[in-house]
Amino acid sequence: MNPFNYDADQLLNVAHQVRRDIVRMVHAVNSGHPGGSLGCTEFLVTLYFRQMTHDPAFNMNGIGEDLFFLSNGHISPVWYSVLARAGYFDPKELATFRKLNSRLQGHPATEEGLPGIRIASGSLGQGPSVAIGAAQAKKLNNDNSLVYVLTGDGELEEGQIWEAAMYAPHHKVDNLIWTVDYNGQQIDGPVDAVMSLGNLRAKFEAFGWKVLNCDNGNNFASLIPVLDEAKSLSGQGQPICILMNTQMGYGVDFMMGSHKWHGVAPNDAQLEQALVQLKETLNDY
Amino acid sequence: MKDFPYSESKDTRSGFGAGLLELGRTNPNVVALCADLVGSLKMGDFIKEFPERFFQVGIAEANMIGIAAGMTIGGKIPFTGTFANFSTGRVYDQIRQSVAYSGKNVKICASHAGLTLGEDGATHQILEDIGMMKMLPHMTVINPCDFNQTKAATIAIADYEGPVYLRFGRPVVPNFTPADQKFEIGKALMLNEGKDVTILATGHLVWKAILAGKLLEEQGIDAEIINIHTIKPLDTEAILASVRKTGCVVTAEEHNYMGGLGESVARVLAQQLPTPQEFVAVQDTFGESGTPEQLMEKYGLNEQSIVDAAKRAIARKQ
């Protein structure tokens, strides 16, 4: 059972605030990754405020809880904001993002003990393997909860990704839901220009995954049914993959649909321009 | 010079296999993963008795390290098994981020370390693994010397919470460690007390050091021999106490001198007790094909090399 169980309107309300948090956090330290963070806002908000059984009191072992792993750790701003808004820590702490002596490292880490983080990520391609391990440990523990992992699409260029993709179906890791943030952008440009992914659905299917498509991961009406379906398909002998179409930078007009805001922070004027588009719904930190 | 009787010679990797089997019976949280080398790692008995706690990963070591890290989150104690080369160099970044930096309770168990892997040649003979692993914060690095000690170390690391690199090998070596000797992580073992030179040896070089001690005794040199099975954390107290008495030191290891036990000892001595030190180790080269014995001789890792190094060290004393 999710501790919030929000409907689409309530989720949208949270998403507005999370987007404000994201642009304010990266602006404050003139660094960080707003593009992918904004693009995955609906996804993370839905997981934590509707989909997952989880406890903001946070236990590292997560027994009886659904677990989430962020493999593309550079979109830490969205995760930190969602964790704070879900009650894992005080939203005021978002002001320490990327600063010295903070628990909110540039990329997620366990070293400083930030509640909600179970493994470090940032060096790409490692999250699916970790999620598989956590999922198999759940099976050994007779724990029926699920494991979610998010990767980027450019991240799929890493070799370890396909080691994990091969392993999970072979070992019938069917309590695992792997979502790909399919925004088509990476640092050096469009993914298809840097290293084309080909028919991604066919690739995952060929490896033995049950593949779902989410037409618009920035729209709760599109996203929620897919996440519900993914959950309903768990426990049937196949791992589940969601190819989630999103727009990098979604919600801030001048950041949308381009790779240029992958890892660039807005200046003062751009921050103001962004904030007028994003309603303050839960009080700024 | 003390005598070190033994009834048989065995490989250290079989000590790992025996330890893993015992852990399977005594600790339900212990799980094992392997990257297509279960025979080489001697994991067969564990797999036979605990098939539900064994995970075949295939030839995908990076994935194996990540899965192991993930399993710790559910309270499991994963032991990963493959050759030392594929346990470290191939997966350094996975170990760094998902295991060491994340403080995960993964036991990285590495066989066929060093030159004694033999005929397969330099692609498989890693001589840099101790260095890579000891440089990682939170990592413990252990290199036991014989079957009994490897078995005891395997069992001991399951009770220690944190990432561990356990290094062992392929050849049979005299199994002289008492079967009931408790393994204490980070605690050096005094093998023979002496006054003229301290010999600090690890892994397969421990037996060579014992042989060297006997040769030195015949030449009137009284060597103190200490088994440094744990390279990190290093037992600095034991090392300093010995070196204060002998005034010179030889380190011996099946590893490049860069990054190995010798450099760890040198750092301690440089800071606290500057002392003449000689290094029995590979001189910053790759290995090659050959029998283990041929390689250990060619690369200067046998008892005669230790004897020569001891004499050089003694000659440098003020």
Coordinates of C-alpha atoms in Angstrom, one line a residue:
Chain A
M1 CA 0.0 0.0 0.0
N2 CA 1.3 3.4 -0.9
P3 CA 1.3 5.9 2.0
F4 CA -0.3 8.6 -0.2
N5 CA -2.3 6.8 -2.9
Y6 CA -2.8 10.1 -4.7
D7 CA -5.0 10.6 -7.7
A8 CA -3.9 12.3 -10.9
D9 CA -4.8 15.8 -9.7
Q10 CA -2.9 15.4 -6.4
L11 CA 0.1 14.0 -8.3
L12 CA 0.1 17.0 -10.6
N13 CA 0.1 19.2 -7.6
V14 CA 3.2 17.5 -6.3
A15 CA 4.9 17.5 -9.7
H16 CA 4.6 21.3 -10.0
Q17 CA 6.4 21.7 -6.7
V18 CA 9.1 19.1 -7.6
R19 CA 9.8 21.0 -10.8
R20 CA 10.2 24.2 -8.9
D21 CA 12.6 22.4 -6.5
I22 CA 14.6 21.1 -9.4
V23 CA 15.2 24.4 -11.1
R24 CA 15.9 26.2 -7.9
M25 CA 18.4 23.5 -6.7
V26 CA 20.5 23.5 -9.9
H27 CA 20.3 27.3 -10.1
A28 CA 21.6 27.7 -6.6
V29 CA 24.8 25.8 -7.3
N30 CA 25.0 26.6 -11.0
S31 CA 25.4 22.9 -11.7
G32 CA 23.5 19.7 -11.9
H33 CA 21.2 18.1 -14.4
P34 CA 17.7 19.7 -14.9
G35 CA 16.8 18.2 -18.3
G36 CA 16.4 14.6 -17.4
S37 CA 15.1 15.5 -13.9
L38 CA 12.2 17.5 -15.3
G39 CA 11.5 14.8 -17.9
C40 CA 11.2 12.1 -15.2
T41 CA 9.2 14.1 -12.7
E42 CA 5.8 12.5 -13.4
F43 CA 7.4 9.0 -13.2
L44 CA 9.1 9.5 -9.8
V45 CA 6.1 11.4 -8.4
T46 CA 3.8 8.5 -9.4
L47 CA 6.1 5.9 -7.9
Y48 CA 6.4 7.5 -4.5
F49 CA 2.9 9.1 -4.2
R50 CA 0.8 6.3 -5.7
Q51 CA 2.5 3.2 -6.9
M52 CA 5.1 1.9 -4.5
T53 CA 4.6 0.4 -1.1
H54 CA 7.3 2.2 0.9
D55 CA 8.1 3.7 4.2
P56 CA 9.6 7.2 4.5
A57 CA 11.0 6.2 7.9
F58 CA 13.5 4.4 5.7
N59 CA 15.0 1.0 6.4
M60 CA 18.0 0.1 4.2
N61 CA 17.0 -3.5 3.8
G62 CA 13.5 -2.5 2.6
I63 CA 11.9 -5.8 3.6
G64 CA 8.3 -5.7 2.6
E65 CA 8.7 -2.5 0.6
D66 CA 8.9 -1.9 -3.1
L67 CA 12.4 -0.6 -3.9
F68 CA 13.4 2.1 -6.4
F69 CA 16.9 2.4 -7.9
L70 CA 18.0 5.3 -10.0
S71 CA 20.6 4.1 -12.4
N72 CA 21.0 7.4 -14.2
G73 CA 22.1 9.0 -11.0
H74 CA 22.7 12.4 -12.6
I75 CA 19.0 13.2 -12.4
S76 CA 19.4 13.3 -8.6
P77 CA 17.5 16.6 -8.3
V78 CA 14.2 15.0 -9.1
W79 CA 14.8 12.1 -6.8
Y80 CA 15.9 14.3 -3.9
S81 CA 12.9 16.5 -4.3
V82 CA 10.5 13.6 -4.5
L83 CA 12.1 11.9 -1.4
A84 CA 11.9 15.1 0.6
R85 CA 8.3 15.9 -0.4
A86 CA 7.4 12.3 0.5
G87 CA 8.8 12.8 3.9
Y88 CA 12.2 11.0 3.8
F89 CA 13.9 14.2 5.0
D90 CA 13.1 17.9 5.5
P91 CA 12.6 19.7 2.2
K92 CA 14.8 22.5 3.7
E93 CA 17.8 20.2 3.2
L94 CA 17.3 20.5 -0.6
A95 CA 19.1 23.9 -0.2
T96 CA 22.3 21.9 0.5
F97 CA 22.3 20.1 -2.8
R98 CA 25.9 19.8 -4.2
K99 CA 27.3 21.9 -1.4
L100 CA 30.2 21.0 0.9
N101 CA 29.2 18.7 3.9
S102 CA 25.8 17.9 2.3
R103 CA 24.0 14.6 2.3
L104 CA 22.7 15.5 -1.1
Q105 CA 25.7 14.7 -3.2
G106 CA 25.9 15.6 -6.9
H107 CA 25.1 12.0 -7.6
P108 CA 23.2 9.8 -5.1
A109 CA 25.3 8.2 -2.5
T110 CA 24.9 6.2 0.7
E111 CA 28.1 7.4 2.3
E112 CA 26.5 10.4 4.0
G113 CA 23.4 8.4 5.0
L114 CA 20.7 10.2 3.1
P115 CA 17.4 8.4 3.8
G116 CA 15.9 6.8 0.6
I117 CA 19.2 6.0 -1.1
R118 CA 20.3 2.4 -1.1
I119 CA 23.2 2.5 -3.4
A120 CA 25.5 5.0 -5.1
S121 CA 24.8 5.7 -8.8
G122 CA 26.3 8.0 -11.4
S123 CA 28.7 5.9 -13.2
L124 CA 26.2 4.6 -15.7
G125 CA 24.9 1.1 -16.5
Q126 CA 25.0 -0.4 -13.0
G127 CA 21.5 0.1 -11.7
P128 CA 19.8 -2.8 -13.5
S129 CA 22.3 -5.3 -12.1
V130 CA 21.8 -3.9 -8.6
A131 CA 18.0 -4.0 -9.0
I132 CA 18.2 -7.7 -10.1
G133 CA 20.2 -8.5 -7.0
A134 CA 17.7 -6.8 -4.7
A135 CA 14.9 -8.5 -6.5
Q136 CA 16.5 -11.9 -6.1
A137 CA 17.1 -11.2 -2.5
K138 CA 13.4 -10.5 -2.1
K139 CA 12.6 -13.9 -3.6
L140 CA 15.0 -15.6 -1.2
N141 CA 13.3 -13.7 1.7
N142 CA 9.8 -14.7 0.4
D143 CA 9.1 -11.0 0.1
N144 CA 6.5 -10.4 -2.6
S145 CA 7.2 -6.7 -3.1
L146 CA 8.6 -5.3 -6.3
V147 CA 11.9 -3.6 -7.4
Y148 CA 11.8 -0.7 -9.8
V149 CA 14.8 0.7 -11.7
L150 CA 15.1 3.7 -14.0
T151 CA 17.8 4.1 -16.6
G152 CA 18.3 6.7 -19.3
D153 CA 18.2 5.7 -23.0
G154 CA 21.8 6.9 -23.7
E155 CA 22.8 4.8 -20.8
L156 CA 21.8 1.8 -22.7
E157 CA 25.1 2.2 -24.6
E158 CA 26.8 0.7 -21.6
G159 CA 27.8 -3.0 -22.0
Q160 CA 26.7 -4.0 -18.5
I161 CA 23.1 -3.0 -19.4
W162 CA 22.9 -5.9 -21.8
E163 CA 24.5 -8.3 -19.3
A164 CA 21.7 -7.5 -17.0
A165 CA 19.1 -7.6 -19.8
M166 CA 20.3 -11.2 -20.6
Y167 CA 20.4 -12.3 -16.9
A168 CA 16.9 -11.3 -15.7
P169 CA 14.8 -13.3 -18.1
H170 CA 17.1 -16.4 -17.8
H171 CA 16.7 -16.3 -14.0
K172 CA 13.0 -15.4 -14.2
V173 CA 13.4 -12.2 -12.2
D174 CA 9.7 -11.4 -12.5
N175 CA 9.5 -9.0 -9.5
L176 CA 11.5 -6.4 -11.4
I177 CA 10.2 -3.4 -13.5
W178 CA 12.9 -1.6 -15.5
T179 CA 11.8 1.7 -17.0
V180 CA 13.8 3.4 -19.7
D181 CA 13.6 7.2 -19.9
Y182 CA 13.2 7.2 -23.6
N183 CA 13.7 10.9 -24.3
G184 CA 16.1 10.5 -27.2
Q185 CA 18.7 12.9 -25.9
Q186 CA 22.1 12.5 -24.4
I187 CA 25.0 14.9 -23.7
D188 CA 26.5 15.0 -27.1
G189 CA 23.1 15.2 -29.0
P190 CA 20.2 13.0 -30.1
V191 CA 20.8 9.4 -29.1
D192 CA 20.2 8.3 -32.6
A193 CA 23.1 10.5 -33.8
V194 CA 25.4 9.5 -31.0
M195 CA 24.7 5.7 -31.1
S196 CA 21.4 4.6 -32.4
L197 CA 19.4 2.2 -30.3
G198 CA 17.6 0.6 -33.2
N199 CA 14.4 -1.2 -32.4
L200 CA 14.6 -1.1 -28.6
R201 CA 11.3 -2.9 -28.0
A202 CA 12.4 -5.7 -30.3
K203 CA 15.8 -5.9 -28.5
F204 CA 14.3 -6.2 -25.0
E205 CA 11.7 -8.7 -26.3
A206 CA 14.4 -10.8 -27.9
F207 CA 16.2 -10.9 -24.6
G208 CA 13.0 -12.3 -23.0
W209 CA 11.4 -9.2 -21.4
K210 CA 7.8 -8.3 -21.3
V211 CA 7.8 -4.9 -22.9
L212 CA 5.3 -2.1 -22.3
N213 CA 5.2 1.2 -24.0
C214 CA 4.3 4.5 -22.4
D215 CA 3.3 7.0 -25.1
N216 CA 3.8 10.0 -22.8
G217 CA 5.6 9.7 -19.5
N218 CA 4.9 13.4 -18.8
N219 CA 1.1 12.8 -18.7
F220 CA -0.3 11.0 -15.7
A221 CA -3.2 9.7 -17.7
S222 CA -0.8 7.9 -20.0
L223 CA 1.7 6.9 -17.3
I224 CA -0.5 5.5 -14.5
P225 CA -2.2 2.7 -16.5
V226 CA 1.1 1.5 -17.8
L227 CA 2.6 1.4 -14.3
D228 CA -0.5 -0.5 -13.1
E229 CA -0.3 -2.9 -16.0
A230 CA 3.4 -3.5 -15.2
K231 CA 2.6 -4.3 -11.6
S232 CA -0.2 -6.7 -12.7
L233 CA 2.3 -8.5 -15.0
S234 CA 4.8 -9.2 -12.2
G235 CA 5.1 -12.7 -10.9
Q236 CA 4.5 -14.3 -14.2
G237 CA 8.0 -15.6 -15.0
Q238 CA 9.2 -12.6 -17.0
P239 CA 10.9 -9.3 -16.0
I240 CA 9.0 -6.2 -17.2
C241 CA 10.4 -3.3 -19.2
I242 CA 8.7 0.0 -19.8
L243 CA 9.8 2.2 -22.6
M244 CA 8.7 5.5 -21.4
N245 CA 8.6 8.4 -23.9
T246 CA 9.4 11.6 -22.2
Q247 CA 10.6 15.1 -23.1
M248 CA 13.8 16.2 -21.6
G249 CA 13.2 19.5 -19.8
Y250 CA 9.4 19.0 -19.7
G251 CA 7.5 21.7 -17.9
V252 CA 9.9 24.6 -18.7
D253 CA 9.3 25.8 -22.2
F254 CA 12.8 26.9 -23.1
M255 CA 14.3 23.6 -21.7
M256 CA 12.0 21.2 -23.5
G257 CA 13.0 18.7 -26.2
S258 CA 16.7 19.5 -26.4
H259 CA 19.8 17.9 -25.1
K260 CA 21.2 21.4 -24.3
W261 CA 19.7 21.4 -20.8
H262 CA 21.1 18.0 -19.9
G263 CA 23.7 19.3 -17.5
V264 CA 23.4 23.1 -17.6
A265 CA 21.8 25.2 -14.8
P266 CA 19.6 28.3 -15.5
N267 CA 21.0 31.8 -14.8
D268 CA 19.0 34.2 -12.6
A269 CA 16.8 35.5 -15.5
Q270 CA 16.2 32.0 -16.8
L271 CA 15.2 30.8 -13.3
E272 CA 12.6 33.6 -13.1
Q273 CA 11.4 32.6 -16.5
A274 CA 11.1 29.0 -15.4
L275 CA 9.4 29.7 -12.1
V276 CA 6.6 31.7 -13.6
Q277 CA 5.6 28.5 -15.5
L278 CA 5.6 26.4 -12.3
K279 CA 3.0 26.9 -9.6
E280 CA 4.2 26.8 -6.0
T281 CA 1.9 24.2 -4.6
L282 CA 3.7 22.8 -1.4
N283 CA 5.8 25.8 -0.3
D284 CA 9.2 26.4 -1.6
Y285 CA 12.0 25.0 0.6
Chain B
M1 CA 64.1 -22.0 13.2
K2 CA 60.7 -23.5 14.1
D3 CA 59.5 -26.5 12.2
F4 CA 56.3 -26.3 10.2
P5 CA 55.0 -29.9 9.7
Y6 CA 52.3 -30.6 7.2
S7 CA 50.7 -33.8 6.0
E8 CA 49.7 -32.7 2.5
S9 CA 49.8 -30.0 0.0
K10 CA 46.6 -28.5 -1.3
D11 CA 45.4 -25.5 -3.3
T12 CA 44.1 -22.4 -1.6
R13 CA 41.1 -22.3 -3.9
S14 CA 40.0 -25.6 -2.4
G15 CA 40.2 -24.0 1.0
F16 CA 37.8 -21.4 -0.3
G17 CA 35.4 -24.1 -1.6
A18 CA 35.5 -25.9 1.7
G19 CA 34.9 -22.7 3.7
L20 CA 32.0 -21.7 1.4
L21 CA 30.4 -25.1 2.0
E22 CA 30.7 -24.8 5.7
L23 CA 29.2 -21.3 5.5
G24 CA 26.3 -22.6 3.5
R25 CA 25.5 -25.0 6.4
T26 CA 26.0 -22.4 9.2
N27 CA 24.8 -19.1 7.7
P28 CA 21.5 -19.1 5.8
N29 CA 22.2 -15.6 4.5
V30 CA 25.3 -16.6 2.6
V31 CA 24.8 -16.8 -1.2
A32 CA 27.3 -17.5 -4.0
L33 CA 27.6 -16.1 -7.5
C34 CA 29.9 -17.3 -10.2
A35 CA 30.8 -16.1 -13.7
D36 CA 31.2 -19.5 -15.5
L37 CA 34.1 -20.8 -13.4
V38 CA 32.5 -23.0 -10.7
G39 CA 35.0 -25.8 -11.2
S40 CA 38.0 -23.5 -11.0
L41 CA 36.6 -21.8 -7.9
K42 CA 35.7 -25.1 -6.3
M43 CA 32.1 -24.0 -5.7
G44 CA 30.6 -27.4 -6.7
D45 CA 29.9 -28.7 -3.2
F46 CA 28.1 -25.5 -2.2
I47 CA 26.1 -25.6 -5.4
K48 CA 25.1 -29.2 -4.9
E49 CA 24.0 -28.7 -1.3
F50 CA 22.4 -25.2 -1.7
P51 CA 21.3 -24.8 -5.3
E52 CA 18.7 -22.2 -4.4
R53 CA 21.5 -20.0 -2.9
F54 CA 23.7 -20.2 -6.0
F55 CA 23.5 -17.8 -8.9
Q56 CA 25.2 -18.6 -12.2
V57 CA 25.8 -15.2 -13.9
G58 CA 27.6 -16.4 -17.0
I59 CA 30.6 -14.6 -18.4
A60 CA 29.4 -11.2 -17.2
E61 CA 31.5 -10.1 -14.3
A62 CA 30.3 -6.5 -14.1
N63 CA 26.7 -7.8 -13.8
M64 CA 27.8 -10.2 -11.1
I65 CA 29.3 -7.5 -8.9
G66 CA 26.1 -5.3 -9.3
I67 CA 23.8 -8.2 -8.5
A68 CA 25.9 -9.1 -5.5
A69 CA 25.7 -5.5 -4.3
G70 CA 21.9 -5.5 -4.7
M71 CA 21.5 -8.7 -2.8
T72 CA 23.1 -7.2 0.3
I73 CA 20.2 -4.8 0.5
G74 CA 18.0 -7.7 1.4
G75 CA 20.4 -8.9 4.0
K76 CA 22.2 -11.5 2.0
I77 CA 26.0 -12.0 2.2
P78 CA 27.1 -12.6 -1.4
F79 CA 30.4 -14.4 -2.2
T80 CA 31.3 -13.7 -5.9
G81 CA 33.8 -16.1 -7.5
T82 CA 35.9 -15.7 -10.6
F83 CA 39.6 -15.4 -11.5
A84 CA 41.4 -12.5 -9.7
N85 CA 41.9 -10.7 -13.0
F86 CA 38.1 -10.7 -13.7
S87 CA 37.3 -10.0 -10.1
T88 CA 39.2 -6.7 -10.0
G89 CA 40.6 -5.0 -13.2
R90 CA 37.6 -6.0 -15.3
V91 CA 35.1 -4.7 -12.8
Y92 CA 36.9 -2.0 -11.0
D93 CA 34.3 0.7 -11.5
Q94 CA 31.5 -1.6 -10.5
I95 CA 33.3 -2.5 -7.3
R96 CA 34.2 1.1 -6.7
Q97 CA 30.7 2.5 -7.0
S98 CA 28.3 -0.3 -6.2
V99 CA 30.3 -2.0 -3.5
A100 CA 33.0 0.1 -1.9
Y101 CA 31.5 3.6 -2.0
S102 CA 28.1 2.1 -1.2
G103 CA 29.6 0.2 1.7
K104 CA 28.0 -3.1 0.6
N105 CA 28.7 -6.4 2.3
V106 CA 30.0 -8.2 -0.7
K107 CA 32.8 -10.7 -0.5
I108 CA 34.9 -10.7 -3.7
C109 CA 36.6 -14.0 -3.9
A110 CA 39.4 -14.2 -6.4
S111 CA 41.2 -17.3 -7.5
H112 CA 44.2 -17.9 -9.9
A113 CA 45.9 -14.7 -8.7
G114 CA 49.4 -14.0 -9.7
L115 CA 52.0 -15.8 -11.7
T116 CA 51.2 -19.3 -10.3
L117 CA 48.2 -19.4 -12.6
G118 CA 50.9 -20.6 -14.9
E119 CA 50.5 -21.6 -18.5
D120 CA 47.6 -19.3 -19.4
G121 CA 50.0 -16.4 -19.4
A122 CA 49.9 -12.7 -18.7
T123 CA 46.3 -12.1 -19.8
H124 CA 45.2 -14.0 -16.8
Q125 CA 48.1 -13.5 -14.3
I126 CA 47.0 -10.4 -12.5
L127 CA 49.8 -8.8 -10.5
E128 CA 48.0 -5.5 -9.8
D129 CA 44.9 -6.6 -7.9
I130 CA 46.1 -6.0 -4.4
G131 CA 47.0 -2.5 -5.3
M132 CA 43.6 -1.8 -7.0
M133 CA 41.6 -3.2 -4.1
K134 CA 43.6 -1.7 -1.3
M135 CA 43.2 1.8 -2.8
L136 CA 39.4 1.6 -2.4
P137 CA 38.2 3.2 0.9
H138 CA 36.1 0.7 3.0
M139 CA 37.8 -2.3 1.3
T140 CA 39.5 -5.1 3.3
V141 CA 42.2 -7.0 1.4
I142 CA 43.1 -10.6 2.5
N143 CA 45.6 -13.0 0.9
P144 CA 45.9 -16.2 2.9
C145 CA 48.8 -18.6 2.5
D146 CA 47.4 -22.2 2.4
F147 CA 44.3 -24.4 2.3
N148 CA 43.5 -24.2 6.0
Q149 CA 44.1 -20.5 6.3
T150 CA 42.0 -19.8 3.2
K151 CA 39.2 -21.9 4.6
A152 CA 39.3 -20.1 7.9
A153 CA 39.5 -16.7 6.2
T154 CA 36.5 -17.5 4.0
I155 CA 34.5 -18.4 7.1
A156 CA 35.7 -15.3 9.0
I157 CA 34.8 -12.7 6.4
A158 CA 31.1 -13.8 6.5
D159 CA 31.0 -12.5 10.1
Y160 CA 32.6 -9.2 9.2
E161 CA 30.2 -6.5 7.9
G162 CA 31.7 -4.8 4.9
P163 CA 33.3 -5.3 1.5
V164 CA 36.2 -7.8 1.4
Y165 CA 38.6 -8.8 -1.4
L166 CA 39.8 -12.4 -0.7
R167 CA 42.7 -13.5 -2.9
F168 CA 43.8 -17.0 -3.4
G169 CA 45.3 -19.3 -6.1
R170 CA 45.6 -22.3 -8.2
P171 CA 48.8 -24.3 -7.2
V172 CA 49.1 -26.8 -4.4
V173 CA 51.2 -25.6 -1.5
P174 CA 52.1 -27.1 1.8
N175 CA 49.1 -26.9 4.1
F176 CA 50.8 -26.1 7.4
T177 CA 48.4 -23.8 9.1
P178 CA 46.7 -25.7 11.9
A179 CA 43.1 -26.6 10.9
D180 CA 41.7 -25.2 14.2
Q181 CA 43.6 -21.8 13.9
K182 CA 41.1 -19.0 14.2
F183 CA 41.4 -16.4 11.4
E184 CA 41.6 -12.8 12.8
I185 CA 41.2 -10.2 10.1
G186 CA 44.0 -7.6 10.3
K187 CA 46.1 -9.6 12.8
A188 CA 49.5 -10.6 11.6
L189 CA 50.7 -14.1 12.5
M190 CA 54.2 -14.5 14.0
L191 CA 55.6 -17.7 12.4
N192 CA 59.2 -17.6 13.6
E193 CA 60.8 -15.2 16.0
G194 CA 64.3 -14.0 15.0
K195 CA 66.6 -11.0 15.5
D196 CA 68.5 -10.3 12.3
V197 CA 65.9 -9.5 9.7
T198 CA 62.1 -9.3 9.5
I199 CA 60.5 -11.2 6.6
L200 CA 56.9 -10.1 5.9
A201 CA 55.3 -12.4 3.5
T202 CA 51.8 -12.8 2.1
G203 CA 49.9 -15.6 0.2
H204 CA 52.0 -18.2 -1.6
L205 CA 55.2 -16.4 -0.5
V206 CA 54.7 -17.3 3.1
W207 CA 55.8 -20.9 2.5
K208 CA 58.7 -19.6 0.4
A209 CA 59.7 -17.4 3.4
I210 CA 59.7 -20.4 5.7
L211 CA 62.0 -22.2 3.2
A212 CA 64.2 -19.1 3.1
G213 CA 64.3 -18.9 6.9
K214 CA 65.8 -22.4 7.0
L215 CA 68.4 -21.5 4.3
L216 CA 69.3 -18.3 6.2
E217 CA 69.6 -20.3 9.5
E218 CA 72.2 -22.5 7.8
Q219 CA 74.1 -19.4 7.0
G220 CA 73.9 -18.1 10.6
I221 CA 71.1 -15.6 10.0
D222 CA 68.2 -15.5 12.4
A223 CA 65.1 -14.4 10.5
E224 CA 61.8 -13.3 12.0
I225 CA 59.0 -14.5 9.7
I226 CA 55.5 -13.0 9.9
N227 CA 52.5 -14.0 7.8
I228 CA 50.7 -10.8 6.7
H229 CA 47.5 -12.4 5.5
T230 CA 45.6 -9.1 5.7
I231 CA 47.1 -6.4 3.7
K232 CA 44.4 -3.9 4.6
P233 CA 43.9 -3.1 7.4
L234 CA 47.7 -3.7 7.9
D235 CA 48.9 -4.8 11.4
T236 CA 51.2 -1.9 11.8
E237 CA 51.8 -2.7 15.5
A238 CA 53.2 -6.1 14.8
I239 CA 55.3 -4.8 11.9
L240 CA 56.8 -2.0 13.9
A241 CA 57.5 -4.2 16.9
S242 CA 59.4 -6.7 14.8
V243 CA 61.3 -4.0 12.8
R244 CA 62.3 -2.3 16.1
K245 CA 64.0 -5.5 17.0
T246 CA 65.6 -6.5 13.7
G247 CA 66.3 -3.2 12.1
C248 CA 65.6 -4.3 8.6
V249 CA 62.8 -5.8 6.6
V250 CA 62.0 -7.9 3.5
T251 CA 58.5 -8.0 2.0
A252 CA 57.5 -10.9 -0.2
E253 CA 54.5 -11.1 -2.4
E254 CA 53.2 -12.5 -5.7
H255 CA 52.4 -9.1 -7.0
N256 CA 53.9 -6.1 -8.7
Y257 CA 56.0 -4.2 -6.1
M258 CA 53.9 -1.2 -7.1
G259 CA 50.8 -1.2 -5.1
G260 CA 51.5 -4.3 -3.1
L261 CA 52.2 -5.3 0.5
G262 CA 55.7 -3.9 0.2
E263 CA 54.5 -0.4 -0.5
S264 CA 52.0 -0.6 2.3
V265 CA 54.8 -1.6 4.7
A266 CA 57.1 1.1 3.3
R267 CA 54.5 3.8 4.0
V268 CA 54.2 2.8 7.6
L269 CA 58.0 2.6 8.1
A270 CA 58.6 5.9 6.3
Q271 CA 56.3 7.7 8.6
Q272 CA 57.1 5.9 11.9
L273 CA 60.4 4.1 11.7
P274 CA 62.6 4.6 8.6
T275 CA 64.2 1.2 8.0
P276 CA 66.1 -0.5 5.1
Q277 CA 63.6 -2.5 3.1
E278 CA 64.0 -4.9 0.3
F279 CA 61.1 -6.0 -2.0
V280 CA 60.6 -9.5 -3.3
A281 CA 57.9 -8.9 -5.9
V282 CA 57.4 -8.6 -9.6
Q283 CA 59.4 -5.6 -11.0
D284 CA 56.6 -3.8 -12.8
T285 CA 56.3 -6.2 -15.7
F286 CA 53.6 -8.5 -17.0
G287 CA 54.0 -12.3 -16.6
E288 CA 54.1 -14.9 -19.3
S289 CA 53.4 -18.6 -20.0
G290 CA 55.3 -21.2 -18.1
T291 CA 54.9 -23.6 -15.1
P292 CA 54.3 -21.9 -11.8
E293 CA 57.7 -23.0 -10.5
Q294 CA 59.5 -21.7 -13.6
L295 CA 57.7 -18.4 -13.4
M296 CA 58.4 -17.9 -9.7
E297 CA 62.0 -18.5 -10.3
K298 CA 62.3 -16.3 -13.4
Y299 CA 60.5 -13.4 -11.7
G300 CA 62.4 -13.7 -8.5
L301 CA 59.7 -14.9 -6.2
N302 CA 61.3 -18.0 -4.7
E303 CA 63.1 -18.8 -1.5
Q304 CA 66.5 -17.9 -2.9
S305 CA 65.2 -14.4 -3.9
I306 CA 64.1 -14.0 -0.3
V307 CA 67.5 -15.1 1.0
D308 CA 69.3 -12.7 -1.3
A309 CA 66.9 -9.9 -0.3
A310 CA 67.5 -10.6 3.4
K311 CA 71.2 -10.3 3.0
R312 CA 70.9 -7.0 1.1
A313 CA 68.6 -5.7 3.8
I314 CA 71.0 -6.7 6.6
A315 CA 73.9 -5.2 4.8
R316 CA 72.1 -1.9 4.7
K317 CA 71.6 -1.7 8.4
Q318 CA 73.6 1.2 10.0

